[in-house]
Coordinates of C-alpha atoms and ligand atoms in Angstrom, one line a residue:
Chain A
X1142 CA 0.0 0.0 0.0
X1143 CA 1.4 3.3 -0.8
X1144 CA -0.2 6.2 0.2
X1145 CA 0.7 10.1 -0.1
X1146 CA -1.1 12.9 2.0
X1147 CA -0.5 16.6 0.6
X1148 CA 2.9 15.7 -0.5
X1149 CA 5.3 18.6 -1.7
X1150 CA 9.0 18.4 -3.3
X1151 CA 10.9 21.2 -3.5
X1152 CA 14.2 20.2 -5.0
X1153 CA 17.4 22.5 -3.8
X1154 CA 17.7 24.3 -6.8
X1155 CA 13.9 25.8 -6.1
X1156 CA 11.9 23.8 -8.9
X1157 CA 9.0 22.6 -7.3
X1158 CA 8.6 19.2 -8.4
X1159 CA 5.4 17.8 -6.6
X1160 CA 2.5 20.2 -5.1
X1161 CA 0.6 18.8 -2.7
X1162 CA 0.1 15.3 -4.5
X1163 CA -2.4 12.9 -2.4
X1164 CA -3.0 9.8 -3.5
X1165 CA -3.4 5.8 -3.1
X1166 CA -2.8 3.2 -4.1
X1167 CA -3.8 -0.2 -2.8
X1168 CA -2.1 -3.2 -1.9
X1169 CA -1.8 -5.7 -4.9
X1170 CA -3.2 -2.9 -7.2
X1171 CA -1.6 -1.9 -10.1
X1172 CA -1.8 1.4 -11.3
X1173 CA 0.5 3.3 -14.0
X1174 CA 1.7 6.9 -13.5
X1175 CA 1.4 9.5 -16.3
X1176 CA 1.8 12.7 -17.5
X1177 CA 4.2 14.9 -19.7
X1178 CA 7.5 14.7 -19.9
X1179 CA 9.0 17.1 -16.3
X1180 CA 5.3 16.3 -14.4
X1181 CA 6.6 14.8 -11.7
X1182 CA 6.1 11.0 -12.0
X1183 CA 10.1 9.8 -10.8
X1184 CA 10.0 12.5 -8.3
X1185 CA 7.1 10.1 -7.1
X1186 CA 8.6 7.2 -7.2
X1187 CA 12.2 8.5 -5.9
X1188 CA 10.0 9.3 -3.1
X1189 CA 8.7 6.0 -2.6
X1190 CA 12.2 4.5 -2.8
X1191 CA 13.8 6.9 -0.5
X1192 CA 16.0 8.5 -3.1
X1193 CA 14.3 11.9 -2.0
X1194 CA 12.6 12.8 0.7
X1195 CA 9.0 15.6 1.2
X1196 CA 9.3 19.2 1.8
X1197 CA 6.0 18.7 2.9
X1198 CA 3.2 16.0 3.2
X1199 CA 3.5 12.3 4.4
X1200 CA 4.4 9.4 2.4
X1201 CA 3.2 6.1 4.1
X1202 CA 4.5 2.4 2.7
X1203 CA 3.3 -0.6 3.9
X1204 CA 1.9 1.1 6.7
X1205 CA 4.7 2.5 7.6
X1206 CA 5.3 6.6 7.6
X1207 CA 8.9 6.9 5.9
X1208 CA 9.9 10.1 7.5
X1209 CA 9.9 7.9 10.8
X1210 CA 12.5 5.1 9.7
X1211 CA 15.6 5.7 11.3
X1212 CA 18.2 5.3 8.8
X1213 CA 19.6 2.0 10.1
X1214 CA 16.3 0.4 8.8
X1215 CA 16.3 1.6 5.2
X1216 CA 18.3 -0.7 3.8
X1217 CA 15.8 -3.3 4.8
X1218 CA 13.0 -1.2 3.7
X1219 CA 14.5 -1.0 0.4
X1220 CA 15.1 -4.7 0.4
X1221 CA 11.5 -5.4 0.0
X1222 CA 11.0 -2.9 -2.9
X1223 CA 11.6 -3.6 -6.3
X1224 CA 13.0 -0.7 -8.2
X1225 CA 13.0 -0.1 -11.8
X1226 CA 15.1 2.8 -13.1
X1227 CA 14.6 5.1 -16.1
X1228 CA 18.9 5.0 -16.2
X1229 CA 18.8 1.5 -15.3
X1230 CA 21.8 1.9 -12.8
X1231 CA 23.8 -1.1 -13.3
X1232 CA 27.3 -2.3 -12.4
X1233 CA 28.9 -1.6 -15.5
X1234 CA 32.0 -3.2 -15.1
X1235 CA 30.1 -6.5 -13.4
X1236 CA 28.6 -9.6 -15.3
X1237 CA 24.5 -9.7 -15.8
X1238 CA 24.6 -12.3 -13.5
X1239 CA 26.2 -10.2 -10.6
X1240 CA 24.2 -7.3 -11.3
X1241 CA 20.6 -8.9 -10.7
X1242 CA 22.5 -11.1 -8.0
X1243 CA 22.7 -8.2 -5.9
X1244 CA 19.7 -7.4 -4.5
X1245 CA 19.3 -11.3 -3.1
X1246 CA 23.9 -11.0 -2.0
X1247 CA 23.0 -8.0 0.0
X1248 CA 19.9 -9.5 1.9
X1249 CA 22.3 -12.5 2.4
X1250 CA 20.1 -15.1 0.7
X1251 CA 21.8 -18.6 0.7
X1252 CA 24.5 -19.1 -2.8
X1253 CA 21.5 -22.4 -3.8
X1254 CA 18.8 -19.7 -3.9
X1255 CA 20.8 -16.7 -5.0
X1256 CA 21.5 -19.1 -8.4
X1257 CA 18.1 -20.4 -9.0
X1258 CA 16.3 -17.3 -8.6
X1259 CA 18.8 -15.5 -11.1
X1260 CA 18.4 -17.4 -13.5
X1261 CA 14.2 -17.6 -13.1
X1262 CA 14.4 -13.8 -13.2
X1263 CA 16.8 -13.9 -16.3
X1264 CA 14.5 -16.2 -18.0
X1265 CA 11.7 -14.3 -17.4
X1266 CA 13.0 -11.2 -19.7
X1267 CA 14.6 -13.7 -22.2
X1268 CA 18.3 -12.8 -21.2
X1269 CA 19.3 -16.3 -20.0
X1270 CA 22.1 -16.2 -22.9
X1271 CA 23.9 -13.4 -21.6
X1272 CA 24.4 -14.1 -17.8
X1273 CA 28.2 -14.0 -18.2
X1274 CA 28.0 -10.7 -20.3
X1275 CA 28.4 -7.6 -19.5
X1276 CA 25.9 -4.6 -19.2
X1277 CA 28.1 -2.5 -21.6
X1278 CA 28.0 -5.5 -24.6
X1279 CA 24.3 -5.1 -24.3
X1280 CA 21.9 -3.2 -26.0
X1281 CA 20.0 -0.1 -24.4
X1282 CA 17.1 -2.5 -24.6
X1283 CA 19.3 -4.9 -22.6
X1284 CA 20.4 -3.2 -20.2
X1285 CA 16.9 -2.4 -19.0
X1286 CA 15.7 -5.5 -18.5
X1287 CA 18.6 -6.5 -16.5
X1288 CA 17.3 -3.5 -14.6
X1289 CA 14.2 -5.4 -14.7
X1290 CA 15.4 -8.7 -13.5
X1291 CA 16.9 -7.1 -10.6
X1292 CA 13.8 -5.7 -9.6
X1293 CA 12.3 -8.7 -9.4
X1294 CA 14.8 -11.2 -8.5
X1295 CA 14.2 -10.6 -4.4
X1296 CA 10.2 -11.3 -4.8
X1297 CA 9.4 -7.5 -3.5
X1298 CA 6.1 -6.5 -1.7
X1299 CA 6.2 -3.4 -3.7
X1300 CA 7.5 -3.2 -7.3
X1301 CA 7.7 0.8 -8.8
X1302 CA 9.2 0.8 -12.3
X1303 CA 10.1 4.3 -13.9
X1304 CA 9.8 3.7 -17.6
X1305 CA 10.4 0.2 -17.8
X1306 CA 9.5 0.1 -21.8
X1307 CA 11.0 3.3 -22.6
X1308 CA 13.9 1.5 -25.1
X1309 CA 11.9 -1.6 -25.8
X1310 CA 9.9 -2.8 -29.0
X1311 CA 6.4 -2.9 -28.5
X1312 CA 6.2 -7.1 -28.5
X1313 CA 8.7 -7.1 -25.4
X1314 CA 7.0 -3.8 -23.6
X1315 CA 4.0 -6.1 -23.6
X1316 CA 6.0 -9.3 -21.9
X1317 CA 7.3 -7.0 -19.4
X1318 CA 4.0 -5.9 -18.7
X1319 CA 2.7 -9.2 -19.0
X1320 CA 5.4 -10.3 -16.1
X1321 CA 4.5 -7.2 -14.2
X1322 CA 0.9 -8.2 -14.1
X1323 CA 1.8 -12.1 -13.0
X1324 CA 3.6 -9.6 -10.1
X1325 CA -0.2 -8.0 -9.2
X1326 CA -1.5 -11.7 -9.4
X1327 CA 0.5 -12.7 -6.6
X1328 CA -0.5 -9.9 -4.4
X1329 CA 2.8 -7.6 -5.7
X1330 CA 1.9 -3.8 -5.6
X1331 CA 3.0 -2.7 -8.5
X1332 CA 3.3 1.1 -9.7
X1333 CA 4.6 1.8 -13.5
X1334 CA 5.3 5.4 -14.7
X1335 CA 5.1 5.9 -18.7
X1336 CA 4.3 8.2 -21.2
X1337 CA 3.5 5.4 -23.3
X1338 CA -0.6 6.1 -23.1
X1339 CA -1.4 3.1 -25.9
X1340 CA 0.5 1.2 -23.3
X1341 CA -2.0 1.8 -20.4
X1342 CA -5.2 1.8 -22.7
X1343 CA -4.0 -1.8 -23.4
X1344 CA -3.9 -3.1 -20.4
X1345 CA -6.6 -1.0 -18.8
X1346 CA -5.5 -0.3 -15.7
X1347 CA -6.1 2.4 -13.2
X1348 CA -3.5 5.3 -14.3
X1349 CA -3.4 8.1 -11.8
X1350 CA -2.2 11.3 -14.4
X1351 CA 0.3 14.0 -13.3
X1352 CA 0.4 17.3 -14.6
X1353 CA 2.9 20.1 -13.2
X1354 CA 3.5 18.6 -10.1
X1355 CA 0.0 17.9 -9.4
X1356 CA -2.6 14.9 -9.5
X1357 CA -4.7 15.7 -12.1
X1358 CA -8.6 14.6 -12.4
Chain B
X1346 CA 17.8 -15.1 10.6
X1347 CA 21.0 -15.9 8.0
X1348 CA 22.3 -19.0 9.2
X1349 CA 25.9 -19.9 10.5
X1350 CA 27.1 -20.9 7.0
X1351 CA 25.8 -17.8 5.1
X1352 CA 27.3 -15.9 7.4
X1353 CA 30.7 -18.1 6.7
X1354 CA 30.4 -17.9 3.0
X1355 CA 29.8 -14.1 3.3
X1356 CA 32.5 -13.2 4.9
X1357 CA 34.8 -15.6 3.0
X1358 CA 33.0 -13.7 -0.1
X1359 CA 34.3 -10.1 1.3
X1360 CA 37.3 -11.5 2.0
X1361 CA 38.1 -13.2 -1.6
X1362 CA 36.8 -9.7 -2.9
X1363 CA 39.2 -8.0 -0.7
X1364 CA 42.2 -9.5 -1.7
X1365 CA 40.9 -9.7 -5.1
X1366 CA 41.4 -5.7 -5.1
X1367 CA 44.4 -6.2 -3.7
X1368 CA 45.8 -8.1 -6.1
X1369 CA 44.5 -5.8 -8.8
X1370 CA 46.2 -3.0 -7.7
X1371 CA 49.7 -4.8 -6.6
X1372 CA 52.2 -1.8 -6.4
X1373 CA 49.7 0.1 -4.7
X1374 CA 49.0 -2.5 -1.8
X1375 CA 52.9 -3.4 -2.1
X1376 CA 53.4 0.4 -1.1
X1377 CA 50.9 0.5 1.5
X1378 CA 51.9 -2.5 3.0
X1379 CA 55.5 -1.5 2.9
X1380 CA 55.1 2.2 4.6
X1381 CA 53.1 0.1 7.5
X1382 CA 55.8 -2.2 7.3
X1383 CA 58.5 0.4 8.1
X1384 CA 55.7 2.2 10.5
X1385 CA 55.5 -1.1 12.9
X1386 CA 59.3 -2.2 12.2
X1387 CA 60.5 1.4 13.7
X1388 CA 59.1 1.3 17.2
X1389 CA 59.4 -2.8 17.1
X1390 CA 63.5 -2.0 16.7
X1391 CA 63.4 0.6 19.6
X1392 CA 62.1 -1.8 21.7
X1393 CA 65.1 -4.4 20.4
X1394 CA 67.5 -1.9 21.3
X1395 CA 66.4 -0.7 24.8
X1396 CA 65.6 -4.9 25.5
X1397 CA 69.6 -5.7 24.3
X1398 CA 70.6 -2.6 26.3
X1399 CA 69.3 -3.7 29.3
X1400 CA 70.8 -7.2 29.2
X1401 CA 73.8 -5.6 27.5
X1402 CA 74.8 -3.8 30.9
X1403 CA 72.8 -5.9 33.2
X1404 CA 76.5 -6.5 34.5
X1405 CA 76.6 -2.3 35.3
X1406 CA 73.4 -2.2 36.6
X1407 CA 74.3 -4.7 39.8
X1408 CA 77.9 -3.1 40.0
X1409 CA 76.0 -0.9 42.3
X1410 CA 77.0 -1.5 46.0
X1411 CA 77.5 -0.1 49.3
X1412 CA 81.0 0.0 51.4
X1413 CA 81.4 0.5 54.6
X1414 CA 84.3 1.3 56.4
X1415 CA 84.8 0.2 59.9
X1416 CA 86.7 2.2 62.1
X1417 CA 90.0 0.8 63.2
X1418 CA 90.1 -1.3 66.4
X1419 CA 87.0 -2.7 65.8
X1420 CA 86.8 -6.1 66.5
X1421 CA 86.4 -8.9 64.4
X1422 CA 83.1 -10.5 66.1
X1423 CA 81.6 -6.9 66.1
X1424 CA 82.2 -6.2 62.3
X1425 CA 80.5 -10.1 61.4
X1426 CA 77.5 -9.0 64.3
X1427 CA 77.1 -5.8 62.0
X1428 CA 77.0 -7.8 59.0
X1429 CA 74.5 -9.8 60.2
X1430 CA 72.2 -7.0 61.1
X1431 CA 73.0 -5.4 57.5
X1432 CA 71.8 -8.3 56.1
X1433 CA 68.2 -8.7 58.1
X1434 CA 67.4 -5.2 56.5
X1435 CA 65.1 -5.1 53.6
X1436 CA 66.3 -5.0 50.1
X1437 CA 69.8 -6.4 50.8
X1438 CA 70.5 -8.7 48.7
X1439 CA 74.6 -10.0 49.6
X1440 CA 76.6 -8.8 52.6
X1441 CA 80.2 -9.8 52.4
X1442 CA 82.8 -9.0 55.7
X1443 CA 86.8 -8.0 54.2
X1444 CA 87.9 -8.5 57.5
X1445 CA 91.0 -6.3 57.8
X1446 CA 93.7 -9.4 57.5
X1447 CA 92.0 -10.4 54.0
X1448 CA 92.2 -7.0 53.3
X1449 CA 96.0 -6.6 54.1
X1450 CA 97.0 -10.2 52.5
X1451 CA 95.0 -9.1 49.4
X1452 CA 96.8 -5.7 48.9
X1453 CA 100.2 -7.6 50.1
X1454 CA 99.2 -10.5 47.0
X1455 CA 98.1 -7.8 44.6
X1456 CA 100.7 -5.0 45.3
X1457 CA 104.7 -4.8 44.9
X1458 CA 104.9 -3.4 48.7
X1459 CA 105.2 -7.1 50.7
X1460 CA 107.8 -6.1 52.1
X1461 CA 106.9 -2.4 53.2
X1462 CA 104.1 -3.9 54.5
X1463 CA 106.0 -6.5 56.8
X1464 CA 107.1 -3.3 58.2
X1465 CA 104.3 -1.8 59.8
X1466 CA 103.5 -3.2 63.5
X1467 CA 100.3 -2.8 62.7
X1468 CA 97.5 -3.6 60.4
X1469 CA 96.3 0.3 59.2
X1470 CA 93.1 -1.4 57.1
X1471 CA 89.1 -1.5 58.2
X1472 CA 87.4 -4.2 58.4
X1473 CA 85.3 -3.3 55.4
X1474 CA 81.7 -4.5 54.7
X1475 CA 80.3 -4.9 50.9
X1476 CA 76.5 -4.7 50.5
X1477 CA 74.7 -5.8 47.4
X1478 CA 71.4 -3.9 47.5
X1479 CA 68.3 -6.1 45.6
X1480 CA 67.3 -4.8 42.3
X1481 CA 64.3 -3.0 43.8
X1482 CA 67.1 -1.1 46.2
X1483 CA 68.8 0.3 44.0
X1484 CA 67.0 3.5 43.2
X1485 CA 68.6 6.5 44.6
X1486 CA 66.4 7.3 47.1
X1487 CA 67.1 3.7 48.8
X1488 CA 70.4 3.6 48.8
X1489 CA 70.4 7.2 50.4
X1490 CA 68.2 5.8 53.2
X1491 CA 71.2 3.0 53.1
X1492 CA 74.1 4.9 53.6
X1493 CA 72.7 7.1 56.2
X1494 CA 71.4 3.9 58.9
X1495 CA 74.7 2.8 58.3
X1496 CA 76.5 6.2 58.6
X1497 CA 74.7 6.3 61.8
X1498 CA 76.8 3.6 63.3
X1499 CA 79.4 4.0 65.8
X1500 CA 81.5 1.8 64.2
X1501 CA 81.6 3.1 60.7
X1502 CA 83.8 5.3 60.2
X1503 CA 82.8 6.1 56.5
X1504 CA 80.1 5.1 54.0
X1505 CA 80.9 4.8 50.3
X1506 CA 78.0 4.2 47.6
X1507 CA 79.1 4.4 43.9
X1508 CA 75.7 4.1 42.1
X1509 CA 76.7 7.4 39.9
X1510 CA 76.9 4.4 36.7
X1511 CA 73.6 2.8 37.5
X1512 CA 71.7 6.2 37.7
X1513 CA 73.0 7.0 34.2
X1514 CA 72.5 4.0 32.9
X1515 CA 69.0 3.8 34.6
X1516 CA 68.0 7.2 32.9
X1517 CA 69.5 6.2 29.9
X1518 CA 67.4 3.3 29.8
X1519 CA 64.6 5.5 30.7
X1520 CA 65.0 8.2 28.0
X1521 CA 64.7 4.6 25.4
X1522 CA 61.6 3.5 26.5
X1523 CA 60.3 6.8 26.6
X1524 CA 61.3 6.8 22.9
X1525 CA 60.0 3.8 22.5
X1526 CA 56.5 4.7 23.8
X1527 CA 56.1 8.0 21.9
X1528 CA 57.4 6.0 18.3
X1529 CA 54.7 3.3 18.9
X1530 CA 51.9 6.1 19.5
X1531 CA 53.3 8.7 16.6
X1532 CA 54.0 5.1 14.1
X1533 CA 50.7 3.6 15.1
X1534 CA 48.7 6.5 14.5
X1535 CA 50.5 7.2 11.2
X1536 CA 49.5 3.2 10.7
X1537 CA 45.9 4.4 10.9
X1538 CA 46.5 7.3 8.8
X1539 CA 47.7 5.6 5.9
X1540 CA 45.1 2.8 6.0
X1541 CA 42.7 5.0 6.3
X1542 CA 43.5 7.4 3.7
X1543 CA 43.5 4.4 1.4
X1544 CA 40.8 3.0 2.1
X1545 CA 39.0 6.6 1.4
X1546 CA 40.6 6.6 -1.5
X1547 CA 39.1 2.7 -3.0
X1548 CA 35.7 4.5 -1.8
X1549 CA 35.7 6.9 -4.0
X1550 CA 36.9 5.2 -6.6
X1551 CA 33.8 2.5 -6.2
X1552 CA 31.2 5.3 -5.6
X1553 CA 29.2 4.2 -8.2
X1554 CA 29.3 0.6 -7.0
X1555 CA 28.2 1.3 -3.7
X1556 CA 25.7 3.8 -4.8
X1557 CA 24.4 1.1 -6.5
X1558 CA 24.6 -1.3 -3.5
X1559 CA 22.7 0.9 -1.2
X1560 CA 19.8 1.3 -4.0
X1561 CA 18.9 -2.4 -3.9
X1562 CA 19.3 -2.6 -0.2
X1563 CA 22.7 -2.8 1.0
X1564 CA 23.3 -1.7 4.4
X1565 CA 27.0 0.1 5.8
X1566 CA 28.0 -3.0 7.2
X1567 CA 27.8 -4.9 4.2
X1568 CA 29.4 -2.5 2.2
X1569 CA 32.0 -1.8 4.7
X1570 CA 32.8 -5.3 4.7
X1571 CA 35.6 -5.7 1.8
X1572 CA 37.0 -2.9 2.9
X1573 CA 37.7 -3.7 6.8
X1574 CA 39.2 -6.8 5.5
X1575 CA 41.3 -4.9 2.7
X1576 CA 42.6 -2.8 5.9
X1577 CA 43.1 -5.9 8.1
X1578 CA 45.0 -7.8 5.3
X1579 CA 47.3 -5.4 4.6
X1580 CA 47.7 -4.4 8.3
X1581 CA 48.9 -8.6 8.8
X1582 CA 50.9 -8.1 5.8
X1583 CA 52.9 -5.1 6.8
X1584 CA 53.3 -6.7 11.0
X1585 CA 54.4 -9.7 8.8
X1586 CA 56.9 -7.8 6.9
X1587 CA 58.1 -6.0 9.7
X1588 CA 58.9 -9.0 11.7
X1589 CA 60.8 -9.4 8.3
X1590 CA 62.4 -6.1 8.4
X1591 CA 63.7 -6.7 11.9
X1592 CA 64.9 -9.9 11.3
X1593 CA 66.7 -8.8 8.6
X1594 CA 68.5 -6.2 10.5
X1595 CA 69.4 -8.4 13.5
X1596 CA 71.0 -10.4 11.0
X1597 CA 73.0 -7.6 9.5
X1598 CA 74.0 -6.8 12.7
X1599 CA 75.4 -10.0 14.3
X1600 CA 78.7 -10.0 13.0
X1601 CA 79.5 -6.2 14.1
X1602 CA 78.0 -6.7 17.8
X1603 CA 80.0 -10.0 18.1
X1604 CA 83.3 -8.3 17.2
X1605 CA 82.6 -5.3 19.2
X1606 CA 81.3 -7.7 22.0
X1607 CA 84.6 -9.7 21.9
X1608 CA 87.3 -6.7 21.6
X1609 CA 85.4 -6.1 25.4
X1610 CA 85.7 -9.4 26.2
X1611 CA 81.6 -9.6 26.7
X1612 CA 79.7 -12.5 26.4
X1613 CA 76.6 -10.7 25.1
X1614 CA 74.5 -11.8 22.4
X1615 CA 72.1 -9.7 20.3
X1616 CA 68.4 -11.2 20.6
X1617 CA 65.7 -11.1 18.8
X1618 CA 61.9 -10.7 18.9
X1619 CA 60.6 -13.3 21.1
X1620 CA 58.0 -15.3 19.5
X1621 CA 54.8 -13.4 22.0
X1622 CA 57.1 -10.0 20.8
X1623 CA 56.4 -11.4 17.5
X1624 CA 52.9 -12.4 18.2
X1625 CA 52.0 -8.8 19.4
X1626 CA 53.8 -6.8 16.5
X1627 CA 51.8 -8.9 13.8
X1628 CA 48.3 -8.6 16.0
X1629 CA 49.1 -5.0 16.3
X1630 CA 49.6 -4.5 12.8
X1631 CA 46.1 -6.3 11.8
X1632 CA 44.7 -4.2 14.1
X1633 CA 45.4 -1.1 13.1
X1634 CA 44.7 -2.2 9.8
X1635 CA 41.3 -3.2 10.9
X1636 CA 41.0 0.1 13.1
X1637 CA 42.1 2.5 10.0
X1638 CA 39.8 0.9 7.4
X1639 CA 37.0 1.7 10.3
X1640 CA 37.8 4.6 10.6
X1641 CA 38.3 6.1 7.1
X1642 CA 35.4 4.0 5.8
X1643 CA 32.8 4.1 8.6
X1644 CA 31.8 7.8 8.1
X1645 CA 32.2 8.2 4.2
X1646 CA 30.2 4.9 3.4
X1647 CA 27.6 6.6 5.7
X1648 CA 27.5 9.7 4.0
X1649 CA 27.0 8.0 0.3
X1650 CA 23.5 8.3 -1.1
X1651 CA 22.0 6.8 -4.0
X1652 CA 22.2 8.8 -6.8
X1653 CA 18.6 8.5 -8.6
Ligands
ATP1905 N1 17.4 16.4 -8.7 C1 16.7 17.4 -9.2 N2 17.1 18.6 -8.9 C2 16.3 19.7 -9.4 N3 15.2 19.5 -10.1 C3 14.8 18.3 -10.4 C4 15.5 17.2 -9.9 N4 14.9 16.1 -10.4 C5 13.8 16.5 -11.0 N5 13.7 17.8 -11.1 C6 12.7 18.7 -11.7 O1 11.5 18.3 -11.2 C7 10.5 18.2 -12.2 C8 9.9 16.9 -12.2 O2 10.8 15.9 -12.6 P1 10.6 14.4 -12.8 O3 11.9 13.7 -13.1 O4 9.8 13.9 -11.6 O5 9.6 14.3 -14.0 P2 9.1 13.1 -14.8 O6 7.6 13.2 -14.8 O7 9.7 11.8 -14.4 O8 9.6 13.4 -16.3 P3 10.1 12.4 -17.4 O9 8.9 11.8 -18.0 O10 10.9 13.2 -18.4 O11 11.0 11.4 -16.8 C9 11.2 18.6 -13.5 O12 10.9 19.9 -13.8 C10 12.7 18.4 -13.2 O13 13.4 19.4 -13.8
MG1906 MG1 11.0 10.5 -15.1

């Protein structure tokens, strides 16, 4: 469940990102996230993820009010999020394997998992070929479902994805979708921003629209 | 709750990744380990010298004793009753009575003037007794205390104490381990220093990594981890080469000290690190390594934030 109450973001440089934005969304829902390009849809998610935190307002996750986690108990906050990022942030210079590893190494999952569920969440965006390559010999396209499979590989409570289909042909923006969606079957929270309206009419889904930093009608 | 082995395998994984980045900067961690090296080996060799010093003069340092002189016509059974009460005092470790005819046949065995000698009527020496204070006595302060029951006596006519050598060589000896303190403090702090400074430095060359790290979840210990046992490896490594450093040196050094040993007729050896010396030079090492990596890590790992 994620849930913002009058939420405002003023970044340091002044630009006021997010005015006021209340909103809900409910557990195991999906809903997409859209509006123009500079709305404000990753400021919403970065605040979700505690990349960035509210001038103003409350954002409550799971329950939970953010601004109250001490910082020792982010990282197992994050832990149960799965983030998707519009510049995928990989580990250039590691193998695919390593990078969607990661999330399951950190949360010191046993090595018998760590392998098994790799390679499920490899499979599932059709990169099983290219565990031993590197993010840089792959294609934009790629490179974001790595992003993808790393999201998913730790079986999150919440999954946020900031353009997940912004680099990928329309048959695999569907199977990622398609894999998001067997996500929401299993009770997975899932919250997808896109510009990518025939997207969301597809799949007809609540979208909650953004426009200049607020929650449009 | 991560289980005994996970915890194991982890650990073993930082470590392996550690010395992984180690290996793939070698004349970077060769550097390192050498200045801690050189850092540990310095006060380690001060410590050698004031040990060798010490057993070096240990022969000085119990030269120091007490004479009394017995004033003339004193009788034999009075000078050995005095003796005996000398030597019921605390801290007295050896009381030996030159009666006055051991002292005369002595001088007459060691001296051309037998025959001067044979001319006197009488016997002009003291009875004379030597006191051997106890190590513990032989500050100045005791041996003052010493000198004055005795001078208090009747029958002593004077009191001689030479401890003017053992006070030098006691200050002398003090003075090194004073050095020896202040090096270990200065070198172990500039132990720390370095460690951490380089550690900083493989920080922020991995900021992207552990930006990264902290994004899917990674808490400061875990990212911390490599990097403790990158400063604990290369803190073993330089007490390790220290130990080589110093045996080195002592090695250099034997020939020299056995000829300047033997042109004093000395029976001194140099010595070496004991093997618990040993023992606490490498642990020391490790530990600052562990200590700097804490301490130039801890804070900066902290302060990283993901970078959306
Ligand atoms: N770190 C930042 N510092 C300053 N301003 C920022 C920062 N991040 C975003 N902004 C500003 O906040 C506004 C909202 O940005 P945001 O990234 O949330 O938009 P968006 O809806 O995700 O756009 P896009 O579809 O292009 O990704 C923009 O005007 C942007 O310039
Ligand atoms: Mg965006």
């Amino acid at each position: 469940m994620i849930r913002f109450d009058r939420v405002s973001k003023r970044y340091p440089n002044g630009r006021d990102a997010l005015r006021e934005v209340s909103l809900q969304v409910e557990p195991g829902e999906f809903v997409f996230l859209t509006g123009r390009s500079g709305a404000g849809k990753s400021s919403i998610l970065k605040l979700v993820g505690l990349l960035e935190r509210p001038t103003r307002g409350t954002v409550t996750v799971n329950g939970q009010d953010t601004a109250s986690l001490p910082a020792r108990a982010i990282p197992a906050y994050r832990r149960r999020l799965g983030m998707v990022f519009q510049d995928h942030q990989l580990l250039m210079d590691r193998p695919v394997y390593d990078n969607v590893a990661l999330p399951l190494v950190v949360a010191d999952a046993p090595f018998r998992d760590i392998d098994k569920r790799v390679r499920a969440a490899l499979d599932q965006v059709g990169l099983l070929e290219q565990v031993r390559a590197l993010p840089s010999e792959l294609s934009v396209g790629e490179q974001q479902r790595v992003g993808i499979a790393r999201a998913v590989v730790g079986k999150p409570v919440v999954l946020i994805a900031d353009e997940p289909t912004g680099n990928l042909d329309r048959g695999l923006a569907l199977d990622v979708m398609r894999l998001f969606r067997r996500f929401q079957e299993v009770g997975v929270t899932v919250v997808v921003a896109t510009h990518d309206l025939s997207l969301v009419e597809e799949f007809g889904q609540r979208s909650i629209h953004i426009d200049d930093g607020k929650v449009s009608a | 709750m991560i289980s005994p082995a996970t915890w194991t395998t982890r650990h073993l994984q930082a470590l392996v990744a550690a010395l992984g980045r180690l290996l793939r900067r070698p004349l970077g961690a060769l550097l390192t380990t050498l200045v801690i090296a050189v850092a540990l080996a310095l006060p380690a060799g001060l410590w050698l010298l004031v040990q060798n010093a010490r057993s070096a003069t240990g022969d000085l340092a119990t030269a120091v004793q007490v004479s009394a002189f017995l004033k003339v016509g004193t009788s034999v059974e009075r000078a050995q009753e005095l003796a005996t009460t000398v030597r019921g005092q605390p801290g007295i470790a050896t009381v030996t009575l030159i009666t006055a005819e051991q002292g005369l046949k002595e001088f007459r065995e060691r001296s051309d003037f037998g025959k001067a000698l044979d001319a006197l009527e009488s016997n002009p020496l003291p009875h004379t007794l030597v006191i051997q204070p106890t190590t513990v006595q032989r500050d100045a302060a005791a041996l003052e205390r010493l000198r004055g029951t005795l001078a208090g006596w009747p029958e002593v006519e004077i009191v001689q104490a030479d401890t003017e050598w053992a006070q030098r060589l006691a200050a002398l000896l003090a003075v090194l381990r004073t050095l020896f303190l202040a090096s270990a403090v200065l070198f172990g702090l500039g132990v720390l220093a370095v460690i951490g400074n380089t550690t900083r430095v493989e920080i922020a060359a991995r900021l992207p990594e552990i930006a990264v790290t902290k994004l899917v979840g990674g808490s400061d210990a875990f990212i911390r981890r490599p990097f403790l046992y990158s400063g604990l490896f290369q803190g073993l490594l330089g007490g390790l080469l220290a130990v080589g450093l110093l045996a080195a040196l002592l090695a250099a050094l034997e020939a020299p000290v056995a000829r300047l040993v033997s042109l004093y007729g000395g029976q001194f050896r140099l010595a070496g690190l004991a093997g618990e010396e040993t023992l606490v030079l490498v642990l020391a090492g490790t530990l600052l390594g562990l200590v700097g990596a804490w301490v130039g890590a801890a804070r900066q790992i902290a302060r990283i934030s993901p970078q959306p």
